[in-house]
Backbone as CSV, one residue per row, in Angstrom:
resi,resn,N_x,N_y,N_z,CA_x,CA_y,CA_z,C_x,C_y,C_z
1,UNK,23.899,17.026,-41.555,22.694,17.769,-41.289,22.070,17.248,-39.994
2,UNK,21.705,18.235,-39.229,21.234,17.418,-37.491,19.405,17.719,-37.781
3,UNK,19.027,16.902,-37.052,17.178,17.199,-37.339,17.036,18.265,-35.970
4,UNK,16.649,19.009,-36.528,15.775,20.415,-35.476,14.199,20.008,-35.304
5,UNK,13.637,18.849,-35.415,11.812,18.886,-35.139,12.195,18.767,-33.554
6,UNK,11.070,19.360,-33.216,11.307,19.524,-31.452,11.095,18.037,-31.149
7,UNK,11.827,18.062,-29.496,11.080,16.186,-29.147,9.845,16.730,-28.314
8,UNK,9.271,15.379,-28.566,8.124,15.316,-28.591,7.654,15.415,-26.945
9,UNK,6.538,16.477,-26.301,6.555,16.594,-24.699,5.453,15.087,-24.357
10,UNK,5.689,15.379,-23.010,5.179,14.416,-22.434,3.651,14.739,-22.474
11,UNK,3.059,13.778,-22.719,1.678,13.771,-22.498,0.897,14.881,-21.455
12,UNK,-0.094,15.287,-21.767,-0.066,16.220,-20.855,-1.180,15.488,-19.582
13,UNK,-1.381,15.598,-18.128,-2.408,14.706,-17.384,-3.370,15.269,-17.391
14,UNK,-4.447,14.748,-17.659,-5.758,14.630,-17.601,-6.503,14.675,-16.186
15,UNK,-7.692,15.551,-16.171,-8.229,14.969,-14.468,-9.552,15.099,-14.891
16,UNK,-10.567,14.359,-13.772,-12.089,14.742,-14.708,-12.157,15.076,-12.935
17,UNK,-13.119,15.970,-13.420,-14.094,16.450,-11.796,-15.283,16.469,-12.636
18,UNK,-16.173,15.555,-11.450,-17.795,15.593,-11.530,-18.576,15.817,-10.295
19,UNK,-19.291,16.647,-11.098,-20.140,17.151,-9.700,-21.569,16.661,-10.000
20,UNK,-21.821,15.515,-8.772,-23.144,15.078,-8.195,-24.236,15.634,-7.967
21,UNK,-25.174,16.290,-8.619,-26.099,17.116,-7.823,-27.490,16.004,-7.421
22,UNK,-27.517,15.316,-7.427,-29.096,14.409,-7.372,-28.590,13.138,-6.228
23,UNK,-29.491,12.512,-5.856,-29.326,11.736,-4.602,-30.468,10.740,-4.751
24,UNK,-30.992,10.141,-3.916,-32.288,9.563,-4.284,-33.321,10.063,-4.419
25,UNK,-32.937,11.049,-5.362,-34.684,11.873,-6.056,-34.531,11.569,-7.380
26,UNK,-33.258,11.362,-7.760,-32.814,10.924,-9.259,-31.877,10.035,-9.252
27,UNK,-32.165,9.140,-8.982,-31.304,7.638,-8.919,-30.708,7.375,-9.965
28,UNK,-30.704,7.996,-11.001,-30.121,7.116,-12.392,-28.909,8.419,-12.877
29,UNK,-29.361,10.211,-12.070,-28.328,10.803,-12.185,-27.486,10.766,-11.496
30,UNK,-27.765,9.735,-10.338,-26.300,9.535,-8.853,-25.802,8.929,-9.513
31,UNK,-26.320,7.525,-10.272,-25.848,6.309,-10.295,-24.650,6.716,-11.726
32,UNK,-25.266,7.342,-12.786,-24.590,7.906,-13.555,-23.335,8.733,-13.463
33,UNK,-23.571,9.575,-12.697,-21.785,10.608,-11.961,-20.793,9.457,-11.360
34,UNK,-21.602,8.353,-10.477,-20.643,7.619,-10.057,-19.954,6.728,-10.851
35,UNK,-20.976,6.099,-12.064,-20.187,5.605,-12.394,-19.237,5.716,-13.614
36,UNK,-19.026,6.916,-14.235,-18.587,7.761,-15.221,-16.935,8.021,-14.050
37,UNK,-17.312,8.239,-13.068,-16.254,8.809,-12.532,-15.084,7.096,-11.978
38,UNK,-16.072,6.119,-11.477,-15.369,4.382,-11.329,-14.393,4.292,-12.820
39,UNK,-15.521,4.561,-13.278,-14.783,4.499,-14.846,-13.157,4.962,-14.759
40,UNK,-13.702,6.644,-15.089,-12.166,7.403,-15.233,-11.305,6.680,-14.154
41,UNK,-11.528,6.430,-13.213,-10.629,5.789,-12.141,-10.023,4.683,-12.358
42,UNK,-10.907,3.595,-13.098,-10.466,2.419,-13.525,-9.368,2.661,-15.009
43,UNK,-9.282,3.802,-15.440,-8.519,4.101,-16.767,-7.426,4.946,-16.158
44,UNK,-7.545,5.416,-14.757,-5.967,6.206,-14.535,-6.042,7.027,-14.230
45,UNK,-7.500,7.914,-14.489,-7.528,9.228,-14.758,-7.240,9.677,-13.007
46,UNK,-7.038,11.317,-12.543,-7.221,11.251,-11.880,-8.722,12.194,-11.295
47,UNK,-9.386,11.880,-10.533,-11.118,12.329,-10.119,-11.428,13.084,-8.729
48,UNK,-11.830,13.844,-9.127,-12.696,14.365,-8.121,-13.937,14.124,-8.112
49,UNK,-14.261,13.568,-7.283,-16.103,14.011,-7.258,-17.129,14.731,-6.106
50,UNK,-17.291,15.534,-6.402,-18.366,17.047,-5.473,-19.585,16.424,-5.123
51,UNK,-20.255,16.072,-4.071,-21.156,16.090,-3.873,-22.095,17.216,-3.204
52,UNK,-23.059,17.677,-3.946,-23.647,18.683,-3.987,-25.287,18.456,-3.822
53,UNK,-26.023,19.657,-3.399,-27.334,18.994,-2.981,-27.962,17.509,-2.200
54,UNK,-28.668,16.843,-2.929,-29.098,15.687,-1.792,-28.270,14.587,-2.237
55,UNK,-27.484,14.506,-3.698,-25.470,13.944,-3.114,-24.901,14.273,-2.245
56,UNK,-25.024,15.232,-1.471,-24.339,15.083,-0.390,-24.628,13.992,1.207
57,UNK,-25.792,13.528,0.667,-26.593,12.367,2.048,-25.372,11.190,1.387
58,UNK,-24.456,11.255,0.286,-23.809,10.343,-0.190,-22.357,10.018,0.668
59,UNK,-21.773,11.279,1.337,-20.702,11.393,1.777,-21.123,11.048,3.382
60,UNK,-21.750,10.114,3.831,-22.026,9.721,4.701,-21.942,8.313,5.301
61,UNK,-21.754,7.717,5.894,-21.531,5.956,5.929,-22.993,5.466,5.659
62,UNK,-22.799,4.120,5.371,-24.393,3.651,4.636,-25.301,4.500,3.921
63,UNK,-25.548,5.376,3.539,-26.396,6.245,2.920,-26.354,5.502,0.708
64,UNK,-24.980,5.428,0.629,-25.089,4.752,-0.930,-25.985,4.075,-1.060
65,UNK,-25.797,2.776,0.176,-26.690,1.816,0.154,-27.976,1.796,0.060
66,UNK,-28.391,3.115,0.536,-30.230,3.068,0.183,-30.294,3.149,-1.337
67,UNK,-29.524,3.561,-2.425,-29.776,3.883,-3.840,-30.112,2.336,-4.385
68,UNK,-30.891,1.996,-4.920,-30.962,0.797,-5.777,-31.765,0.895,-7.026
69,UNK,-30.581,0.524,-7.858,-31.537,0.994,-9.553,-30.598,-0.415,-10.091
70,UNK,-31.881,-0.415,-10.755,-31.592,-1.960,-11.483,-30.739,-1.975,-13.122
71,UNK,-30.077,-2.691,-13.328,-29.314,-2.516,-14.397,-28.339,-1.966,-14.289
72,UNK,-27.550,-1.192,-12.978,-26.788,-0.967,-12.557,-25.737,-1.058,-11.372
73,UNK,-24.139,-0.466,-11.700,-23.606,-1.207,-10.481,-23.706,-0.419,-8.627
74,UNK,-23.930,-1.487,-8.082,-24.306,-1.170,-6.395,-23.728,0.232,-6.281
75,UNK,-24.411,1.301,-5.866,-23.637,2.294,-5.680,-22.658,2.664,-4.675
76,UNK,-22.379,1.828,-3.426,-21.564,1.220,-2.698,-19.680,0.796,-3.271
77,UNK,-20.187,0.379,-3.985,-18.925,-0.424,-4.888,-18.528,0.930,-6.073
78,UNK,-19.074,1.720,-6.462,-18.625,2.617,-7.419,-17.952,3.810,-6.522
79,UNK,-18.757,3.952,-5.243,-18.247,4.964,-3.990,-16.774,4.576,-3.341
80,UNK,-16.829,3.168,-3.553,-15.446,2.797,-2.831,-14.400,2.683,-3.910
81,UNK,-14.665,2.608,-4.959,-13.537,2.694,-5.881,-13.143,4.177,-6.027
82,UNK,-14.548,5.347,-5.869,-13.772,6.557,-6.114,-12.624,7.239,-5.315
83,UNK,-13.157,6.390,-3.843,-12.615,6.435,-2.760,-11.088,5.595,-2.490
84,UNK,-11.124,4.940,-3.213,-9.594,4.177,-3.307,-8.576,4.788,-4.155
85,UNK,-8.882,5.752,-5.058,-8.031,6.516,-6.090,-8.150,7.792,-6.403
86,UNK,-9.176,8.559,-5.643,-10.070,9.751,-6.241,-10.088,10.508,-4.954
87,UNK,-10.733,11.455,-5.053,-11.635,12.341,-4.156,-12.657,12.761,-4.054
88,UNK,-13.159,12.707,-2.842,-14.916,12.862,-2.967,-14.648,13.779,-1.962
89,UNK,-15.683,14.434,-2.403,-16.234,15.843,-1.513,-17.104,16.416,-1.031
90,UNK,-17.666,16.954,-0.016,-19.032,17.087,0.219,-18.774,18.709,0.360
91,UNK,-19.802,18.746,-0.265,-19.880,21.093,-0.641,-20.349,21.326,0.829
92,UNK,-19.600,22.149,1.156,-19.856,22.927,2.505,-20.902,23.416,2.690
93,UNK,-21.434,24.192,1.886,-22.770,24.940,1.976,-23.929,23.770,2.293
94,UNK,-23.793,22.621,1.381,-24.830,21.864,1.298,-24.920,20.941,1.918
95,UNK,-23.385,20.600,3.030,-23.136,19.945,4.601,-24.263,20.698,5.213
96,UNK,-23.726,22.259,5.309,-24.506,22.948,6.441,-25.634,22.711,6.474
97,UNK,-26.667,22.881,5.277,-28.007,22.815,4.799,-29.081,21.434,5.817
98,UNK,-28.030,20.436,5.606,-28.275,19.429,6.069,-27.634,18.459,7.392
99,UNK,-27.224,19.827,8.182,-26.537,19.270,9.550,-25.028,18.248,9.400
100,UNK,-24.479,18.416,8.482,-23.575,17.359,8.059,-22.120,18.160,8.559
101,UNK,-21.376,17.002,9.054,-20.276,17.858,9.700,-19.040,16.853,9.266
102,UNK,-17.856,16.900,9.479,-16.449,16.813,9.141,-16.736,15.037,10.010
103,UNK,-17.318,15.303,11.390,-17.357,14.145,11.642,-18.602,12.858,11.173
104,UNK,-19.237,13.337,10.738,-20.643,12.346,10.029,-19.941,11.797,9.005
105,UNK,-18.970,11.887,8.216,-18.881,11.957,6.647,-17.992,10.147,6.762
106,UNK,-17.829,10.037,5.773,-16.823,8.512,5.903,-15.270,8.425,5.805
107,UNK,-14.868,7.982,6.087,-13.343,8.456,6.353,-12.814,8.684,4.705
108,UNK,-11.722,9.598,4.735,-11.477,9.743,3.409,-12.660,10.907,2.631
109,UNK,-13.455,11.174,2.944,-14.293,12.314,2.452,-13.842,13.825,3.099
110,UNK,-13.672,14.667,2.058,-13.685,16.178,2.842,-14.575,16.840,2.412
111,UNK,-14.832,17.956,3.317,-16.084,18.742,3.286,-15.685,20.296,2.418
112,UNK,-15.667,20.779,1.534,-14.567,21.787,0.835,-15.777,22.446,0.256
113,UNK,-15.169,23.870,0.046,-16.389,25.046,-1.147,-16.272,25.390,-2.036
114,UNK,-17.100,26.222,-3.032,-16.443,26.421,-3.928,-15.426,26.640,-4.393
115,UNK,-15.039,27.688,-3.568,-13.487,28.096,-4.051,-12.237,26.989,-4.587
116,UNK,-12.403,25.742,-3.809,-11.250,24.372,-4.255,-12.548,24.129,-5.882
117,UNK,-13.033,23.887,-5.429,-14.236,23.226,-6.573,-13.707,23.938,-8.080
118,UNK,-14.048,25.280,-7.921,-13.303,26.102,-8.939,-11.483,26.015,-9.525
119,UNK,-11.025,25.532,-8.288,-9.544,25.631,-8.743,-9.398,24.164,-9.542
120,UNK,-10.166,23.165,-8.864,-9.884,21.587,-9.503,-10.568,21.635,-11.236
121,UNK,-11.760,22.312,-11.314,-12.272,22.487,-12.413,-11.433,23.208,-13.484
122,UNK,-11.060,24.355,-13.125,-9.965,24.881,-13.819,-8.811,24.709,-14.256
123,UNK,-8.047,23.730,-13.117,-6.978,23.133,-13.974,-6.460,22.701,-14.883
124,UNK,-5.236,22.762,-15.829,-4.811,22.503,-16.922,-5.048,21.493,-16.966
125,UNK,-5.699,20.590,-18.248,-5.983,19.804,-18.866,-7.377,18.821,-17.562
126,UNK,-8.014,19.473,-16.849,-9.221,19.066,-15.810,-10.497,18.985,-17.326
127,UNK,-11.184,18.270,-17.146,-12.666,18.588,-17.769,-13.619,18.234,-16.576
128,UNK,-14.466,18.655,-16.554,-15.917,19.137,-15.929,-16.979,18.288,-15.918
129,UNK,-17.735,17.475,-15.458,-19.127,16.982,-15.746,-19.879,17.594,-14.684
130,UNK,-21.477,17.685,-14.986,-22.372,17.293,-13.627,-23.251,16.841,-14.179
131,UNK,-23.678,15.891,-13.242,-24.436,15.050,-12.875,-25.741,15.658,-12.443
């Protein structure tokens, strides 16, 4: 008698995309997207993260550094880890809004619109946050 149970598929991959909407008007919702997303990064996952509205002053050199909230990690250090394994993004619309261009941003950041935003969100087995 031969066993017919199917073999078993491969795991299927996981991705999280989070989208940033707050900046230093809500310090504890930056600090939160970023570090939800260090996280997934530190576990494998693979990340996107959107910066959107006054997150987007984030995709800029030194700008993390003005965030300081206590009880939490430097937002500097959560930016460079997303940045070592992940993708960060700054929403086009909300570049324009705020004079922000391809060259202001920090190396390793792209400036992208909805349309990618939608396709990364949608992807098989992607889940969604915002911030």
């Amino acid at each position: 008698m031969t066993d017919t149970a199917p073999l078993p598929s491969a795991p299927r991959q996981r991705s999280l995309v989070v989208k940033a909407t707050s900046g230093l008007d809500r310090p504890e919702a930056a600090n939160q997207a970023f570090t939800v997303a260090a996280a997934a990064v530190a576990a494998g996952v693979e990340v996107s993260v959107w910066l959107t509205g006054e997150a987007a002053w984030f995709g800029l050199p030194g700008r993390a550094a003005e965030l300081e909230l206590e009880h939490a990690a430097p937002l500097p250090d959560l930016l460079d880890a997303v940045l070592a394994a992940g993708t960060l993004t700054v929403c086009t619309q909300c570049a324009a809004r705020r004079g922000i261009t391809a060259d202001d941003v920090l190396p390793g950041v792209r400036i992208a619109g909805a349309a990618v935003f939608v396709e990364e969100a949608l992807r098989e087995g992607a889940q969604a946050l915002v911030y």
